[in-house]
Short mmCIF file of C-alpha atoms and ligand atoms in Angstrom, two decimals:
data_model
loop_
_atom_site.label_atom_id
_atom_site.label_comp_id
_atom_site.label_asym_id
_atom_site.label_seq_id
_atom_site.Cartn_x
_atom_site.Cartn_y
_atom_site.Cartn_z
CA MET A 1 7.57 14.37 -16.19
CA GLU A 2 6.09 17.76 -15.37
CA PRO A 3 2.43 17.11 -14.60
CA SER A 4 1.22 20.47 -15.91
CA ASP A 5 2.50 19.69 -19.40
CA CYS A 6 0.45 16.61 -19.84
CA THR A 7 -3.30 16.29 -20.29
CA ALA A 8 -3.02 12.54 -19.71
CA ASN A 9 -2.09 13.44 -16.16
CA GLY A 10 -5.44 15.12 -15.70
CA VAL A 11 -4.19 18.70 -15.83
CA SER A 12 -4.88 21.15 -18.62
CA SER A 13 -1.89 22.90 -20.18
CA VAL A 14 -3.98 25.94 -21.21
CA GLU A 15 -3.12 29.21 -19.42
CA PRO A 16 -5.83 29.64 -16.77
CA THR A 17 -7.96 32.76 -16.27
CA PRO A 18 -7.56 34.60 -12.93
CA LEU A 19 -9.70 33.62 -9.95
CA SER A 20 -12.72 35.82 -9.28
CA LYS A 21 -12.95 37.79 -6.02
CA ALA A 22 -15.78 35.49 -4.95
CA ASP A 23 -13.60 32.44 -5.59
CA ILE A 24 -10.70 33.91 -3.62
CA GLU A 25 -13.04 34.45 -0.66
CA ARG A 26 -14.79 31.14 -0.94
CA TYR A 27 -11.67 28.99 -1.32
CA SER A 28 -9.39 31.09 0.91
CA ARG A 29 -8.68 28.27 3.40
CA GLN A 30 -7.62 26.05 0.51
CA LEU A 31 -5.66 28.81 -1.25
CA LEU A 32 -3.65 29.30 1.92
CA VAL A 33 -2.23 25.79 1.59
CA PRO A 34 1.08 26.55 -0.13
CA GLU A 35 1.08 23.47 -2.37
CA ILE A 36 -2.29 24.55 -3.77
CA GLY A 37 -2.21 28.36 -3.86
CA VAL A 38 -3.75 30.41 -6.65
CA THR A 39 -2.38 28.28 -9.48
CA GLY A 40 -3.64 25.09 -7.88
CA GLN A 41 -7.08 26.59 -7.32
CA GLN A 42 -7.27 27.76 -10.93
CA ARG A 43 -6.48 24.23 -12.05
CA ILE A 44 -9.05 22.79 -9.63
CA ARG A 45 -11.65 25.20 -11.02
CA ASP A 46 -10.82 24.17 -14.58
CA ALA A 47 -10.76 20.43 -13.83
CA ARG A 48 -13.40 18.05 -15.14
CA VAL A 49 -13.95 14.94 -13.04
CA LEU A 50 -16.24 12.02 -13.83
CA ILE A 51 -17.63 9.99 -10.93
CA VAL A 52 -18.76 6.50 -11.95
CA GLY A 53 -21.34 5.44 -9.39
CA ALA A 54 -23.42 7.63 -7.07
CA GLY A 55 -23.14 5.20 -4.17
CA GLY A 56 -21.19 4.91 -0.94
CA LEU A 57 -17.88 5.94 -2.53
CA GLY A 58 -19.35 8.46 -4.95
CA CYS A 59 -21.03 10.42 -2.14
CA PRO A 60 -17.91 11.58 -0.28
CA VAL A 61 -16.05 12.03 -3.57
CA ALA A 62 -18.78 14.34 -4.89
CA LEU A 63 -19.20 16.24 -1.61
CA TYR A 64 -15.50 17.05 -1.24
CA LEU A 65 -14.97 17.82 -4.93
CA ALA A 66 -17.95 20.18 -4.84
CA GLY A 67 -16.57 21.80 -1.72
CA ALA A 68 -13.09 22.16 -3.26
CA GLY A 69 -14.53 23.86 -6.33
CA ILE A 70 -13.82 21.27 -9.04
CA GLY A 71 -15.39 23.14 -11.93
CA THR A 72 -17.15 20.31 -13.73
CA ILE A 73 -18.39 17.16 -12.04
CA GLY A 74 -19.95 14.38 -14.10
CA ILE A 75 -21.89 11.58 -12.52
CA VAL A 76 -23.04 8.33 -14.09
CA ASP A 77 -25.48 5.94 -12.42
CA TYR A 78 -28.59 4.12 -13.65
CA ASP A 79 -30.09 3.45 -10.24
CA THR A 80 -32.60 5.09 -7.90
CA VAL A 81 -32.08 6.18 -4.30
CA SER A 82 -32.91 3.30 -1.98
CA LEU A 83 -33.42 3.61 1.79
CA ASP A 84 -31.43 0.42 2.48
CA ASN A 85 -28.35 2.08 0.98
CA LEU A 86 -28.52 5.38 2.85
CA HIS A 87 -26.44 4.17 5.80
CA ARG A 88 -23.47 4.82 3.52
CA GLN A 89 -24.82 6.97 0.68
CA ILE A 90 -24.79 10.14 2.71
CA ALA A 91 -25.23 12.59 -0.15
CA HIS A 92 -28.81 11.40 -0.72
CA PRO A 93 -31.50 12.70 1.66
CA GLU A 94 -34.16 10.11 2.52
CA SER A 95 -36.80 12.36 0.95
CA ASN A 96 -35.20 11.45 -2.42
CA ALA A 97 -35.87 7.70 -2.01
CA GLY A 98 -37.16 6.25 -5.26
CA GLN A 99 -35.79 9.13 -7.32
CA SER A 100 -32.93 9.06 -9.80
CA LYS A 101 -29.58 8.93 -8.00
CA VAL A 102 -27.86 11.25 -10.47
CA GLU A 103 -30.59 13.90 -10.06
CA SER A 104 -30.47 13.52 -6.27
CA PHE A 105 -26.68 13.91 -6.46
CA LYS A 106 -26.94 16.97 -8.65
CA ARG A 107 -29.27 18.68 -6.17
CA THR A 108 -26.92 17.89 -3.26
CA ILE A 109 -23.85 19.15 -5.15
CA LYS A 110 -25.68 22.32 -6.23
CA SER A 111 -26.88 22.96 -2.67
CA LEU A 112 -23.26 22.77 -1.46
CA ASN A 113 -21.76 24.79 -4.27
CA SER A 114 -24.01 26.37 -6.89
CA ASN A 115 -20.99 27.28 -9.08
CA ILE A 116 -20.26 23.68 -9.99
CA ASN A 117 -21.23 22.58 -13.47
CA VAL A 118 -22.86 19.18 -12.91
CA LEU A 119 -23.30 16.80 -15.85
CA THR A 120 -25.58 13.82 -15.23
CA PHE A 121 -25.66 10.54 -17.14
CA GLU A 122 -28.61 8.47 -16.00
CA THR A 123 -27.61 5.23 -17.66
CA THR A 124 -25.77 1.98 -17.13
CA LEU A 125 -22.21 2.67 -18.22
CA SER A 126 -21.51 0.53 -21.29
CA SER A 127 -18.88 -0.03 -23.95
CA ARG A 128 -21.13 1.89 -26.31
CA ASN A 129 -21.68 5.04 -24.22
CA SER A 130 -18.35 5.21 -22.35
CA PRO A 131 -16.21 6.90 -25.05
CA ASP A 132 -18.62 9.84 -25.40
CA ILE A 133 -18.97 10.25 -21.65
CA PHE A 134 -15.29 9.79 -20.72
CA SER A 135 -13.99 12.13 -23.41
CA GLN A 136 -15.67 15.06 -21.62
CA PHE A 137 -13.48 14.64 -18.52
CA ASP A 138 -9.81 14.65 -17.41
CA ILE A 139 -9.92 12.47 -14.31
CA VAL A 140 -12.19 9.51 -13.60
CA ALA A 141 -13.19 8.27 -10.13
CA ASP A 142 -14.20 4.63 -10.11
CA CYS A 143 -16.86 4.48 -7.40
CA SER A 144 -18.69 1.54 -8.97
CA ASP A 145 -19.92 -1.56 -7.19
CA ASN A 146 -19.19 -4.45 -9.55
CA ALA A 147 -16.32 -6.15 -11.41
CA ALA A 148 -17.69 -5.71 -14.96
CA THR A 149 -17.90 -1.92 -14.56
CA ARG A 150 -14.42 -1.80 -13.00
CA TYR A 151 -12.85 -3.48 -16.07
CA LEU A 152 -14.88 -1.26 -18.40
CA VAL A 153 -13.82 1.91 -16.57
CA ASN A 154 -10.19 0.78 -16.56
CA ASP A 155 -10.09 -0.01 -20.26
CA ALA A 156 -11.89 3.21 -21.18
CA CYS A 157 -9.37 5.19 -19.10
CA VAL A 158 -6.43 3.47 -20.81
CA LEU A 159 -7.85 3.89 -24.32
CA LEU A 160 -8.86 7.53 -23.75
CA GLU A 161 -5.78 8.40 -21.63
CA LYS A 162 -7.55 9.38 -18.43
CA VAL A 163 -6.18 9.11 -14.92
CA LEU A 164 -8.22 6.60 -12.92
CA VAL A 165 -8.64 7.15 -9.19
CA SER A 166 -10.11 3.87 -8.02
CA GLY A 167 -11.72 3.01 -4.70
CA SER A 168 -13.60 -0.01 -3.43
CA GLY A 169 -14.97 -1.30 -0.17
CA LEU A 170 -16.74 -4.27 1.35
CA ARG A 171 -17.67 -5.02 4.97
CA TRP A 172 -14.76 -3.53 7.00
CA GLU A 173 -12.18 -3.31 4.21
CA GLY A 174 -11.28 -0.80 1.56
CA GLN A 175 -8.77 -0.42 -1.28
CA LEU A 176 -7.54 2.70 -3.04
CA SER A 177 -5.20 3.11 -6.00
CA VAL A 178 -4.46 5.49 -8.85
CA TYR A 179 -4.20 3.67 -12.15
CA ASN A 180 -2.94 4.61 -15.58
CA TYR A 181 -0.83 7.36 -14.06
CA GLN A 182 2.90 8.16 -14.28
CA ASN A 183 3.83 4.87 -15.92
CA GLY A 184 2.11 2.94 -13.14
CA PRO A 185 -0.08 -0.08 -13.78
CA CYS A 186 -3.67 -0.18 -14.90
CA TYR A 187 -6.26 -2.28 -13.08
CA ARG A 188 -5.72 -5.12 -15.57
CA CYS A 189 -1.95 -5.13 -15.01
CA LEU A 190 -2.74 -6.18 -11.45
CA PHE A 191 -5.87 -8.20 -12.00
CA PRO A 192 -5.60 -9.61 -15.54
CA ILE A 193 -8.12 -12.35 -14.76
CA PRO A 194 -11.52 -11.28 -13.43
CA PRO A 195 -12.60 -12.90 -10.18
CA ASN A 196 -14.73 -16.02 -10.34
CA ALA A 197 -18.28 -14.68 -10.69
CA GLN A 198 -19.72 -17.41 -8.45
CA LEU A 199 -17.41 -16.33 -5.64
CA MET A 200 -17.92 -12.60 -5.97
CA THR A 201 -19.39 -10.87 -2.99
CA ASN A 202 -21.02 -7.49 -3.17
CA CYS A 203 -22.42 -5.00 -0.68
CA ALA A 204 -25.99 -6.19 -1.30
CA GLU A 205 -25.06 -9.67 -0.09
CA SER A 206 -22.13 -9.15 2.26
CA GLY A 207 -22.80 -5.69 3.61
CA VAL A 208 -20.48 -2.75 4.13
CA VAL A 209 -19.87 -0.35 7.00
CA GLY A 210 -20.60 3.26 5.99
CA PRO A 211 -17.38 4.97 7.13
CA ILE A 212 -15.28 2.39 5.23
CA VAL A 213 -16.49 3.72 1.90
CA GLY A 214 -16.56 7.16 3.53
CA LEU A 215 -12.81 6.94 4.21
CA ILE A 216 -11.92 5.42 0.84
CA GLY A 217 -14.10 7.97 -1.00
CA SER A 218 -12.48 10.80 0.96
CA MET A 219 -9.05 9.47 -0.03
CA GLN A 220 -10.19 9.37 -3.66
CA ALA A 221 -11.32 13.00 -3.38
CA LEU A 222 -7.96 13.94 -1.85
CA GLU A 223 -5.99 12.30 -4.66
CA ILE A 224 -8.25 13.89 -7.29
CA ILE A 225 -7.73 17.34 -5.75
CA LYS A 226 -3.95 16.79 -5.74
CA ILE A 227 -3.88 15.62 -9.35
CA ALA A 228 -6.22 18.41 -10.47
CA ALA A 229 -4.06 21.01 -8.70
CA GLY A 230 -0.99 19.74 -10.57
CA LEU A 231 0.53 17.91 -7.61
CA ASN A 232 1.56 14.28 -7.72
CA SER A 233 -0.74 11.59 -6.41
CA SER A 234 0.78 9.53 -3.61
CA PHE A 235 -0.71 6.32 -4.99
CA ALA A 236 0.87 5.84 -8.40
CA SER A 237 1.95 2.16 -8.37
CA LYS A 238 0.69 1.87 -4.82
CA MET A 239 -2.41 0.43 -3.20
CA TRP A 240 -3.68 1.78 0.10
CA MET A 241 -5.54 -0.83 2.09
CA LEU A 242 -7.80 -0.12 5.01
CA ASP A 243 -8.85 -2.73 7.54
CA GLY A 244 -11.41 -0.90 9.61
CA LEU A 245 -12.07 -3.77 11.99
CA THR A 246 -8.50 -3.90 13.29
CA GLY A 247 -7.75 -0.23 12.61
CA GLN A 248 -4.80 -1.12 10.40
CA THR A 249 -3.76 0.43 7.13
CA ARG A 250 -1.13 -0.76 4.67
CA THR A 251 0.41 0.69 1.56
CA ILE A 252 1.41 -2.01 -0.91
CA SER A 253 4.00 -1.15 -3.55
CA LEU A 254 2.61 -2.34 -6.85
CA ARG A 255 4.31 -3.27 -10.07
CA LYS A 256 5.02 -0.83 -12.89
CA ARG A 257 2.96 -1.01 -16.06
CA ASP A 258 2.93 -4.59 -17.35
CA PRO A 259 4.40 -4.70 -20.89
CA SER A 260 2.24 -7.77 -21.55
CA CYS A 261 -0.98 -6.19 -20.26
CA ALA A 262 -3.96 -6.87 -22.54
CA VAL A 263 -4.96 -3.21 -22.67
CA CYS A 264 -2.01 -0.98 -21.69
CA GLY A 265 0.84 -3.31 -22.72
CA GLU A 266 3.12 -3.13 -25.74
CA ASN A 267 0.98 -5.39 -27.93
CA PRO A 268 -2.52 -4.87 -26.58
CA THR A 269 -5.24 -7.32 -27.53
CA VAL A 270 -7.97 -5.04 -26.20
CA LYS A 271 -7.94 -2.11 -28.64
CA GLU A 272 -11.53 -1.08 -28.17
CA LEU A 273 -14.06 -1.64 -25.43
CA ILE A 274 -15.40 -5.18 -25.20
CA ASP A 275 -18.40 -6.92 -23.58
CA TYR A 276 -17.44 -6.69 -19.91
CA GLU A 277 -20.40 -8.64 -18.56
CA ALA A 278 -19.33 -11.56 -20.76
CA PHE A 279 -15.65 -11.06 -19.83
CA CYS A 280 -16.44 -11.13 -16.09
CA GLY A 281 -19.33 -13.58 -16.28
CA SER A 282 -21.34 -11.24 -14.07
CA SER A 283 -23.69 -8.30 -14.51
CA ALA A 284 -22.79 -4.62 -14.29
CA HIS A 285 -24.69 -4.00 -11.05
CA ASP A 286 -24.51 -5.18 -7.45
CA LYS A 287 -27.98 -6.67 -7.20
CA ILE A 288 -28.17 -10.25 -5.97
CA GLU A 289 -27.77 -12.73 -8.81
CA PRO A 290 -30.06 -15.78 -9.12
CA VAL A 291 -28.38 -18.89 -7.73
CA HIS A 292 -28.30 -22.43 -9.14
CA ILE A 293 -31.05 -24.27 -7.34
CA LEU A 294 -32.46 -27.79 -7.19
CA ASP A 295 -35.20 -29.02 -9.53
CA ALA A 296 -38.70 -27.90 -8.60
CA ALA A 297 -39.56 -31.42 -7.37
CA ASP A 298 -36.67 -31.39 -4.89
CA ARG A 299 -37.36 -28.08 -3.24
CA ILE A 300 -40.12 -25.96 -1.78
CA GLU A 301 -40.65 -22.22 -2.21
CA THR A 302 -40.71 -20.20 0.99
CA LYS A 303 -44.26 -19.02 0.31
CA ASP A 304 -45.46 -22.63 -0.22
CA TYR A 305 -43.76 -23.65 3.00
CA ALA A 306 -45.48 -20.77 4.79
CA THR A 307 -48.89 -21.88 3.42
CA CYS A 308 -48.12 -25.46 4.35
CA ARG A 309 -47.31 -24.49 7.94
CA GLU A 310 -50.65 -22.76 8.29
CA ASP A 311 -53.07 -25.48 7.15
CA ARG A 312 -53.86 -28.33 9.51
CA GLU A 313 -52.72 -31.27 7.42
CA GLY A 314 -49.66 -29.57 5.95
CA GLY A 315 -48.93 -28.07 9.35
CA GLN A 316 -48.43 -31.59 10.69
CA ILE A 317 -45.98 -32.31 7.87
CA ALA A 318 -44.14 -29.11 8.64
CA ARG A 319 -44.07 -29.99 12.36
CA ASP A 320 -42.73 -33.45 11.59
CA ALA A 321 -40.09 -32.06 9.24
CA VAL A 322 -36.76 -30.65 10.30
CA LEU A 323 -36.11 -27.18 8.97
CA ILE A 324 -32.41 -26.47 8.55
CA ASP A 325 -31.36 -22.88 7.93
CA THR A 326 -27.89 -22.83 6.37
CA ARG A 327 -27.40 -19.08 6.28
CA PRO A 328 -24.52 -17.61 8.34
CA PRO A 329 -25.39 -17.04 12.04
CA HIS A 330 -25.56 -13.24 11.68
CA GLU A 331 -28.14 -13.56 8.90
CA PHE A 332 -30.06 -16.16 10.93
CA ALA A 333 -30.15 -13.63 13.78
CA ILE A 334 -31.79 -11.00 11.55
CA ALA A 335 -34.87 -13.17 10.93
CA HIS A 336 -35.71 -16.90 11.02
CA LEU A 337 -38.64 -19.22 11.49
CA PRO A 338 -39.08 -20.38 15.11
CA GLU A 339 -38.65 -24.08 14.29
CA ALA A 340 -35.55 -23.51 12.12
CA ILE A 341 -32.26 -24.99 13.22
CA SER A 342 -29.23 -22.93 12.29
CA VAL A 343 -26.62 -25.17 10.69
CA ASN A 344 -24.06 -23.05 8.95
CA SER A 345 -22.38 -25.24 6.41
CA LYS A 346 -19.79 -24.20 3.85
CA ILE A 347 -21.18 -26.93 1.62
CA GLY A 348 -24.58 -25.22 1.69
CA CYS A 349 -26.43 -27.95 -0.20
CA PHE A 350 -29.76 -26.52 0.93
CA TYR A 351 -30.46 -22.85 1.08
CA MET A 352 -33.57 -21.76 2.87
CA GLY A 353 -33.80 -18.09 2.06
CA ILE A 354 -36.35 -16.22 4.14
CA SER A 355 -37.31 -12.83 2.87
CA MET B 1 26.02 -10.19 -1.62
CA ASP B 2 25.31 -13.36 -3.54
CA THR B 3 22.19 -14.53 -1.76
CA SER B 4 21.51 -17.28 -4.27
CA SER B 5 24.36 -19.35 -2.81
CA SER B 6 23.22 -18.96 0.78
CA GLU B 7 21.65 -21.93 2.46
CA VAL B 8 17.92 -22.45 2.10
CA THR B 9 16.23 -23.21 5.40
CA ASN B 10 12.63 -23.49 6.44
CA ILE B 11 11.31 -20.52 8.36
CA GLU B 12 8.00 -19.51 9.85
CA VAL B 13 6.33 -16.47 8.24
CA ARG B 14 3.03 -14.65 8.73
CA VAL B 15 0.33 -14.93 6.10
CA LEU B 16 -2.37 -12.24 6.07
CA PHE B 17 -5.73 -12.63 4.37
CA PHE B 18 -7.89 -9.87 2.96
CA GLY B 19 -11.36 -9.64 1.44
CA LYS B 20 -12.63 -12.89 -0.02
CA ALA B 21 -9.45 -14.67 1.09
CA ARG B 22 -10.24 -13.79 4.70
CA GLU B 23 -13.75 -15.09 4.28
CA LEU B 24 -12.58 -18.39 2.77
CA ALA B 25 -9.67 -18.88 5.18
CA GLU B 26 -11.95 -17.96 8.11
CA CYS B 27 -9.16 -16.02 9.78
CA GLU B 28 -7.27 -12.77 9.39
CA GLU B 29 -3.79 -14.22 9.60
CA THR B 30 -1.82 -17.36 10.33
CA LYS B 31 1.74 -18.68 10.21
CA VAL B 32 3.26 -21.24 7.87
CA MET B 33 6.69 -22.80 7.35
CA LEU B 34 8.24 -21.85 4.03
CA PRO B 35 11.68 -22.14 2.44
CA SER B 36 13.71 -18.99 2.96
CA GLN B 37 14.31 -18.80 -0.79
CA ILE B 38 11.44 -19.55 -3.07
CA GLN B 39 10.22 -18.73 -6.57
CA TYR B 40 6.96 -16.80 -6.75
CA SER B 41 5.30 -19.61 -8.73
CA ALA B 42 6.33 -22.19 -6.10
CA LEU B 43 5.14 -19.94 -3.30
CA LYS B 44 1.80 -19.50 -4.98
CA GLN B 45 1.44 -23.24 -5.44
CA LEU B 46 2.26 -23.92 -1.78
CA LEU B 47 -0.15 -21.27 -0.54
CA PHE B 48 -3.13 -22.06 -2.73
CA GLN B 49 -2.76 -25.81 -3.09
CA LYS B 50 -1.06 -27.04 0.06
CA PHE B 51 -1.62 -24.67 2.96
CA PHE B 52 -4.87 -22.98 2.00
CA ALA B 53 -6.62 -25.22 -0.50
CA ASP B 54 -9.91 -23.46 0.33
CA LEU B 55 -8.48 -20.45 -1.49
CA GLU B 56 -7.66 -22.25 -4.73
CA SER B 57 -10.81 -20.92 -6.39
CA ILE B 58 -9.54 -17.34 -6.06
CA ALA B 59 -5.85 -18.01 -6.75
CA GLN B 60 -5.90 -16.52 -10.24
CA SER B 61 -7.42 -13.22 -9.21
CA CYS B 62 -5.29 -12.45 -6.13
CA ILE B 63 -2.33 -10.16 -5.69
CA ILE B 64 0.42 -11.53 -3.49
CA ALA B 65 2.47 -9.00 -1.59
CA VAL B 66 5.60 -9.94 0.33
CA ASP B 67 6.57 -7.35 2.92
CA GLN B 68 4.06 -4.92 1.40
CA SER B 69 5.51 -5.24 -2.10
CA TYR B 70 3.73 -6.81 -5.06
CA VAL B 71 5.51 -9.90 -6.33
CA GLN B 72 5.33 -11.26 -9.83
CA MET B 73 6.07 -14.26 -11.98
CA GLU B 74 9.60 -15.66 -11.93
CA GLU B 75 10.66 -13.52 -9.01
CA LEU B 76 12.97 -15.25 -6.51
CA LEU B 77 11.86 -14.30 -3.03
CA HIS B 78 14.00 -14.14 0.08
CA LEU B 79 11.91 -14.72 3.16
CA THR B 80 12.93 -13.93 6.73
CA PRO B 81 11.22 -14.64 10.07
CA SER B 82 9.78 -11.11 9.96
CA THR B 83 8.34 -11.55 6.45
CA GLU B 84 4.64 -10.99 6.01
CA ILE B 85 2.86 -12.42 3.00
CA ALA B 86 -0.45 -10.79 2.09
CA ILE B 87 -3.09 -12.45 -0.07
CA ILE B 88 -5.14 -9.67 -1.61
CA PRO B 89 -8.11 -10.31 -3.89
CA PRO B 90 -9.71 -7.34 -5.63
CA LEU B 91 -12.63 -5.70 -3.82
CA SER B 92 -15.41 -4.68 -6.17
CA GLY B 93 -17.98 -3.15 -3.85
CA GLY B 94 -18.75 0.48 -3.26
ZN1 ZN C 401 -2.41 -2.58 -17.84
#
């Protein structure tokens, strides 16, 4: 299949207008790359890319796409800039803390390249708003941080025939793949059953090292630039895996499109967008979910325990009691009460959270 | 070559864990004895129920790759001493 003939491959088939003199100067170091050249740069200029999530992955994607001259960049995120995310969200200056992430992103993109048309969608991506948003773009970058959004983005890309350049990261690991592209699989072909919500770990709970999402996001930007320029992505039916702790990378050959896939198969059961929070049993954000806890009579709130420690009578009770802290040792090391004993148990029948 | 008629022996292969699987297995990799010819479904059962029962809760949402290739239902796998089996759950973070 010739990529330039097919809009489903993320490339417009309309005859492009010539590059301006300013563009030729500005993008000269990219134009000199033979596989890109003038035609590639024209296609890059005319490309419309949607970035879902203005977080750790979205930042490098947006920075490199803005630099490369992707003509229209859309960004969807409901959240505000938070200082405890800036170790990895390097497109947001700390002076923007508390402000809308999409507006912060827009200012950063514009400061890098004022020619870029930036479309912002300050909203939680949903089944209701996705069709309108996605239809304005050719290529979608999944830079989201939760399972429900990943299934939503996948299904929307299949139903609206968009190429999906998907990245994810947690702790020291990252994954990259291009879905719904050149008869390759979609996300559901590989992961038809969403992960058990109780076992899901996100960056808010498990942490992530900044350059991991930096590397994965940069790879997403690279694949988007290739696809936009009319070149082939290297990750159709392949998953690139990064293990930053051991310095190893792997490329896994994936299956082709699954004929029995619920959304991209021959007899799809998902013909329109569904309720993805219900499907995944988890919310479309990466905030920490409430846990199942003991009855009020069988537990004590941290603030009550703190009060109890301070008064004389209760203090004696607290001194006589044994305080077991079941959090992992590295969390215990961040902060703990002096009398607490660290007992890291996988059973975790008690959970003394200290905030 | 008709490999289906060749003798099935037990061999030691590497098993690599990623993401949540690494967290549950509490190691990055290990070695297990497996038959040199095995159906995907039997392999999955051995891995998630016998060798690494701690991973059973994520069995349904993992990809299994043998020698860096995705394997699927009803596939007959030929394992060698240099085979590496990767257990890959999806990562959702960003
Ligand atoms: Zn599919």
